[in-house]
Tab-separated table of C-alpha atoms and ligand atoms in Angstrom:
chain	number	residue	atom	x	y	z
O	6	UNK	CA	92.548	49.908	179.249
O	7	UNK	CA	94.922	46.677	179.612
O	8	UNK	CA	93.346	43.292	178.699
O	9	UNK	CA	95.072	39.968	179.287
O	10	UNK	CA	93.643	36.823	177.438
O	11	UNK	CA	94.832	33.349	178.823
O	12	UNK	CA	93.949	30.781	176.505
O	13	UNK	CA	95.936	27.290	175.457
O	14	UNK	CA	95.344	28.536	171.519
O	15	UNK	CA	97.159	32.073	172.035
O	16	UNK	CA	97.480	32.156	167.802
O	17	UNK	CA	93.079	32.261	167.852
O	18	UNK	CA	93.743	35.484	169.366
O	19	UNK	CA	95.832	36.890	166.364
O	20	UNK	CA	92.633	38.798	165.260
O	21	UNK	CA	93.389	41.470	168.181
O	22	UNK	CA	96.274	42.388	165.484
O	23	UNK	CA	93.725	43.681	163.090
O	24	UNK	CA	91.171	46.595	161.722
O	25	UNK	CA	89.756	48.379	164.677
O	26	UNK	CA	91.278	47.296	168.114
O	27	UNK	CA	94.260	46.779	166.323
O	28	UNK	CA	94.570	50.638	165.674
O	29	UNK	CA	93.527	51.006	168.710
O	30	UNK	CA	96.618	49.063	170.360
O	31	UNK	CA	99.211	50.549	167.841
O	32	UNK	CA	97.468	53.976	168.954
O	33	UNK	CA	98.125	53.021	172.736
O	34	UNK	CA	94.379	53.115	173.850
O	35	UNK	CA	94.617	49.220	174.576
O	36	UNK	CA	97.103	47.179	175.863
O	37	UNK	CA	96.136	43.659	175.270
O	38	UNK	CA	98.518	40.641	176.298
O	39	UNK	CA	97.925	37.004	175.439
O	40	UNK	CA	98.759	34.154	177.659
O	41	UNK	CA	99.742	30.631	176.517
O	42	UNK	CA	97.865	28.733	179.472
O	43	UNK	CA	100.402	25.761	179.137
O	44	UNK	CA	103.036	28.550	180.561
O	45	UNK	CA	101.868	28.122	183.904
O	46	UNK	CA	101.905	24.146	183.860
O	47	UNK	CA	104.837	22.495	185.721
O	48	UNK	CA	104.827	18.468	184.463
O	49	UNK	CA	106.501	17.405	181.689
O	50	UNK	CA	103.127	16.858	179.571
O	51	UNK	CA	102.048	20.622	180.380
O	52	UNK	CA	99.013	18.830	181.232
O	53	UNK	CA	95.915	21.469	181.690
O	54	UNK	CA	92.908	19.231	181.916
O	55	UNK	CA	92.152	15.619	183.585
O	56	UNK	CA	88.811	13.676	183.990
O	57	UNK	CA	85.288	15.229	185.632
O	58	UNK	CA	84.681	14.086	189.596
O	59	UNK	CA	81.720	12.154	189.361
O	60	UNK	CA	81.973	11.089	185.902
O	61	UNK	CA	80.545	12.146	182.578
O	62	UNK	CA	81.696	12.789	179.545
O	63	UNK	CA	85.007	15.007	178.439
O	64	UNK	CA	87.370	16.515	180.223
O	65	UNK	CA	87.126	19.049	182.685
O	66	UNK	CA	90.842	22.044	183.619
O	67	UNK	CA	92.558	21.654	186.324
O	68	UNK	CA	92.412	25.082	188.401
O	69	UNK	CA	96.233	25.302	189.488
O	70	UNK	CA	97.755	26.494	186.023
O	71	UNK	CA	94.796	28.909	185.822
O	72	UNK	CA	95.645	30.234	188.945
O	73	UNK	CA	99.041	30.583	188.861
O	74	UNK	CA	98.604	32.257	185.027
O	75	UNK	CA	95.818	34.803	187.097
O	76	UNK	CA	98.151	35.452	189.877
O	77	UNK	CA	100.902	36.672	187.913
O	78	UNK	CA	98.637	38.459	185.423
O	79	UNK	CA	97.073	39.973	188.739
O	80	UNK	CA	100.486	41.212	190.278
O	81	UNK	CA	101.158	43.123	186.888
O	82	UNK	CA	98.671	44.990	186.801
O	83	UNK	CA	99.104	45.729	190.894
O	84	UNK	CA	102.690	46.704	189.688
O	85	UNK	CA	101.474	48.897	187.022
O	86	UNK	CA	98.849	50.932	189.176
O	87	UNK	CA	95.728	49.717	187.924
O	88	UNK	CA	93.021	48.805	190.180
O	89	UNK	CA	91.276	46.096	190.967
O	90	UNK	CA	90.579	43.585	187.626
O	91	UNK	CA	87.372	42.504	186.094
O	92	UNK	CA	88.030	38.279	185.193
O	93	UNK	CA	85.937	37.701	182.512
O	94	UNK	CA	85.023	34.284	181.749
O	95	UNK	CA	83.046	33.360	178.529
O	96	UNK	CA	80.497	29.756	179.389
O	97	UNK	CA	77.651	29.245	177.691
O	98	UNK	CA	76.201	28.826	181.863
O	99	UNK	CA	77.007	32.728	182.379
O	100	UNK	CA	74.916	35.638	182.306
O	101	UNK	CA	73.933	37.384	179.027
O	102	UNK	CA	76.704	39.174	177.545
O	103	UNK	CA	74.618	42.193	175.978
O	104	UNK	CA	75.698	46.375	175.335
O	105	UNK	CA	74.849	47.112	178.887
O	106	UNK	CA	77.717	44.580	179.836
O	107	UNK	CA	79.970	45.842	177.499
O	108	UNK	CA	79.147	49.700	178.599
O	109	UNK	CA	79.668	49.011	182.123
O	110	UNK	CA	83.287	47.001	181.039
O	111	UNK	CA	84.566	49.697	178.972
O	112	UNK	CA	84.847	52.035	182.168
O	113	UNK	CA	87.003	49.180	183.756
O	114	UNK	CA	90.565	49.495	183.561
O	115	UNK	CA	91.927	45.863	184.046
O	116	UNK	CA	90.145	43.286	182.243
O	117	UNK	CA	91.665	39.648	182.137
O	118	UNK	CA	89.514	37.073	179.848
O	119	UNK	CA	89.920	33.747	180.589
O	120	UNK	CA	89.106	30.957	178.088
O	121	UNK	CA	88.234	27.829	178.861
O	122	UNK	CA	88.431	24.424	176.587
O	123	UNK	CA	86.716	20.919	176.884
O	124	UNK	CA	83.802	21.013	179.727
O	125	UNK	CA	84.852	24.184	181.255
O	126	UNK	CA	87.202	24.784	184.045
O	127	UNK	CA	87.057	23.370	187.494
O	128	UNK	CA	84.568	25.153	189.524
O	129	UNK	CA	86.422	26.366	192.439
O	130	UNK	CA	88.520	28.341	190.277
O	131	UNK	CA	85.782	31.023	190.433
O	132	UNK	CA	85.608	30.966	194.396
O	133	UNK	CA	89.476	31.220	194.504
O	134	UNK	CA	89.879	34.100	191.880
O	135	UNK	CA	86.896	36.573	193.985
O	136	UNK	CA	90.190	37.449	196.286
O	137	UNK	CA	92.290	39.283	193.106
O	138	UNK	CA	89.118	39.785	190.712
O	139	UNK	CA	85.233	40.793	189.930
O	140	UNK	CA	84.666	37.710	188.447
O	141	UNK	CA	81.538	37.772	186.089
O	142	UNK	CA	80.958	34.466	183.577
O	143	UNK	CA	79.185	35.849	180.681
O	144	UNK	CA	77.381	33.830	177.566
O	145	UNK	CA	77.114	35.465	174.270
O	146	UNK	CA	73.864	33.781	173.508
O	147	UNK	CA	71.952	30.176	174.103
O	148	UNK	CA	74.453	28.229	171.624
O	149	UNK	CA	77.868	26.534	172.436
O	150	UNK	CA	81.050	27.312	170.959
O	151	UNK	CA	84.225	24.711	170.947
O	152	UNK	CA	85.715	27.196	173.935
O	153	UNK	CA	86.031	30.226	174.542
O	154	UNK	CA	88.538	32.266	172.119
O	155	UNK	CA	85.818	33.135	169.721
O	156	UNK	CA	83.647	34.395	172.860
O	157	UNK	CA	86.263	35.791	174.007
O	158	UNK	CA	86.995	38.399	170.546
O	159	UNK	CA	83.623	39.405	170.298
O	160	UNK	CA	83.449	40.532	173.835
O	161	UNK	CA	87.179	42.781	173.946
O	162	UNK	CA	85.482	44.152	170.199
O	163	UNK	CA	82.256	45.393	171.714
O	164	UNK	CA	84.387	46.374	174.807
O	165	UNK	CA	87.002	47.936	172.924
O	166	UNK	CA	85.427	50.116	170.831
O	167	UNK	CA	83.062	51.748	173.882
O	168	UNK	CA	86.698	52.833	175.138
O	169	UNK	CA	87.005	56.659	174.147
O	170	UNK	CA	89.175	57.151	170.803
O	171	UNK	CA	88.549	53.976	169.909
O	172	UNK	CA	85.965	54.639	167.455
O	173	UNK	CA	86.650	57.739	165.543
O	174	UNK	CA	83.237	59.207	165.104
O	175	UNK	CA	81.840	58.919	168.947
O	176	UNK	CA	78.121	59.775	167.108
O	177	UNK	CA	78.283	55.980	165.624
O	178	UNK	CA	78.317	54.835	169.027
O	179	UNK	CA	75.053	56.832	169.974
O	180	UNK	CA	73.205	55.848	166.350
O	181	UNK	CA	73.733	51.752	166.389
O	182	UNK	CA	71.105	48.639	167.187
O	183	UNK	CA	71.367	48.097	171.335
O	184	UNK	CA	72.585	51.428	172.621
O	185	UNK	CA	69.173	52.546	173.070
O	186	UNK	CA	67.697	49.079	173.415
O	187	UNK	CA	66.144	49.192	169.817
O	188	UNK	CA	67.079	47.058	166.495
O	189	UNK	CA	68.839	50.000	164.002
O	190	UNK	CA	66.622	51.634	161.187
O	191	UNK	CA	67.478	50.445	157.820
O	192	UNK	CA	69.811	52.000	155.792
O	193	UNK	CA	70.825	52.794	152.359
O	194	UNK	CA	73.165	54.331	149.672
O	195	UNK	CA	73.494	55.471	146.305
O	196	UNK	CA	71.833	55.194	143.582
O	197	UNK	CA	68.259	55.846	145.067
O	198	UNK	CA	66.897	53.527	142.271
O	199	UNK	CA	69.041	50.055	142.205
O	200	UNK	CA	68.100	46.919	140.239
O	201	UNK	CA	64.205	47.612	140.303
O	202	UNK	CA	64.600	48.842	144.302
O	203	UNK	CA	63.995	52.294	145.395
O	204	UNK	CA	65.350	54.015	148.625
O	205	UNK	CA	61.922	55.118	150.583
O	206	UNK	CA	61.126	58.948	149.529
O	207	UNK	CA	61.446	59.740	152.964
O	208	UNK	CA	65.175	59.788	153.001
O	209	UNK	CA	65.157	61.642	149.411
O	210	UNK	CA	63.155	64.837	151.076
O	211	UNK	CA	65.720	66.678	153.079
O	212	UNK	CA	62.989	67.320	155.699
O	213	UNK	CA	64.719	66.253	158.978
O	214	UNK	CA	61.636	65.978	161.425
O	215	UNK	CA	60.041	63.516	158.578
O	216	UNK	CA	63.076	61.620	158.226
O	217	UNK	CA	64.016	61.250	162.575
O	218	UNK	CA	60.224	59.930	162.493
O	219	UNK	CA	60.442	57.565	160.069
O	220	UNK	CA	63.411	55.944	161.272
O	221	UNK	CA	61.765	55.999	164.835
O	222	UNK	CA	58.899	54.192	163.461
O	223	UNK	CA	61.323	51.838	161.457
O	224	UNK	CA	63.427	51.187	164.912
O	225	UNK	CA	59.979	50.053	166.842
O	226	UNK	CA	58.339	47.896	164.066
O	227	UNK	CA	61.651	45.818	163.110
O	228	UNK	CA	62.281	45.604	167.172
O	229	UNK	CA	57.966	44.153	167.819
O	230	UNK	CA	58.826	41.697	164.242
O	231	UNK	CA	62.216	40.594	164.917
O	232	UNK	CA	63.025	40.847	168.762
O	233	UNK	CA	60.074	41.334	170.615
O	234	UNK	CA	61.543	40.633	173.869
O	235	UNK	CA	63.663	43.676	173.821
O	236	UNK	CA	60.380	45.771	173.747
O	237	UNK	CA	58.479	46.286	177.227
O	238	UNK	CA	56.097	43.460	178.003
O	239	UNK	CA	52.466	44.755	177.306
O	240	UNK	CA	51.063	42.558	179.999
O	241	UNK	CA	52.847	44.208	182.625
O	242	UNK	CA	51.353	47.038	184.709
T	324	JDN	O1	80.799	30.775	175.028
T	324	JDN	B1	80.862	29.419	174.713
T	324	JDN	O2	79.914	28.827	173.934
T	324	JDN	C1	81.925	28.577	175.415
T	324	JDN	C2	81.980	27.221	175.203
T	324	JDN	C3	82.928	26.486	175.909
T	324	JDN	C4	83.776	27.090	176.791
T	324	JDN	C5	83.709	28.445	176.999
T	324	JDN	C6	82.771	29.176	176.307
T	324	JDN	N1	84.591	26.153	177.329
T	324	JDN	C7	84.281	24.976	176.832
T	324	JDN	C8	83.248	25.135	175.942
């Protein structure tokens, strides 16, 4: 999979160089490029924002050095044989960024992130970019971020790692909170007894049927307490 990030703080994306997805790169699995926005700017200021239409507060980005960035970053990919790209653009106005998002990426095989600054970027950016791209705005959750870099990493992680050979052990993928739309049991290590705390004898009894059940059980009562709107709505016929 090839990723391109355009951002106007390239060095917040310096993370991509580390642990997992870094392997991952270094192992050839992803190809991720990071774009200066400013690049693409032609005045002398490299000016990439400029004051909101209708007034309000902030600043709002222009949509030329985002296009021009998207073009070329488009043409590259044509040029290397991939097909058509998925823009991804992290705004706290997109739709829920959850696994089944990041499942349905990870089969993609041109992703370009774009991250915006300030208000956001100008709206008929969008519009333009549905020639080249899919373009789906995504929001990690109802809270605002600064922009979208740190967006931005936590959506190529959970991508990345759904890409096969990124994660070593595939089973981890199957066993974790989300992939099948549960919280994760609890778990534990040694020593069974720790500071007054025992491990449940469940785990200690070697009897497999017991043990799937109780971690079952675990899955659905920490999913009713702590996320209840994961589970099925009761109400509904
Ligand atoms: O995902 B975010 O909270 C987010 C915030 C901003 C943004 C992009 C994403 N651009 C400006 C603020």
């Amino acid at each position: 999979m090839r990723i391109d990030v355009v951002t106007i703080f390239p060095e917040y994306l310096s993370a991509l160089d580390v642990s997992l997805i870094g392997k991952a790169r270094r192992d050839g699995l992803l190809e991720i490029h990071v774009h200066d926005l400013r690049d693409h700017t032609v005045d002398r200021h490299r000016t990439v924002d400029d004051t909101p239409y209708g007034g309000g507060a902030g600043m709002v980005m222009k949509p030329e050095p985002w296009a021009l960035a998207l073009e070329s970053i488009a043409e590259a990919g044509r040029s290397a044989g991939l097909g058509r790209p998925v823009l991804l653009v992290p705004t706290p106005s997109g739709e829920l960024f959850r696994q089944s998002v990041a499942q349905e990426l990870s089969a993609a095989d041109h992703l370009v992130v774009a991250c915006g600054r300030y208000e956001g970027i100008d709206e008929r950016l969008f519009h333009w970019a549905r020639e080249l791209f899919e373009v789906r705005l995504v929001s990690l959750g109802d809270y605002v971020l600064n922009g979208g870099e740190v967006a931005a990493l936590a959506m190529i992680e959970a991508i990345g790692r759904l890409v096969p050979g990124v994660v070593g052990n595939p089973e981890s993928l199957v066993e974790e909170s989300h992939s099948d739309g549960l919280l994760e049991y609890p778990v534990y290590t040694k020593p069974s007894s720790w500071r007054g705390h025992e491990v449940p004898d469940v785990l200690l009894s070697g009897d497999h049927g017991r043990v799937a059940a109780w971690r079952r059980e675990q899955q659905l009562e920490r999913t009713r307490r702590r996320r209840p709107d994961l589970l099925p709505d009761p109400a509904a016929d």
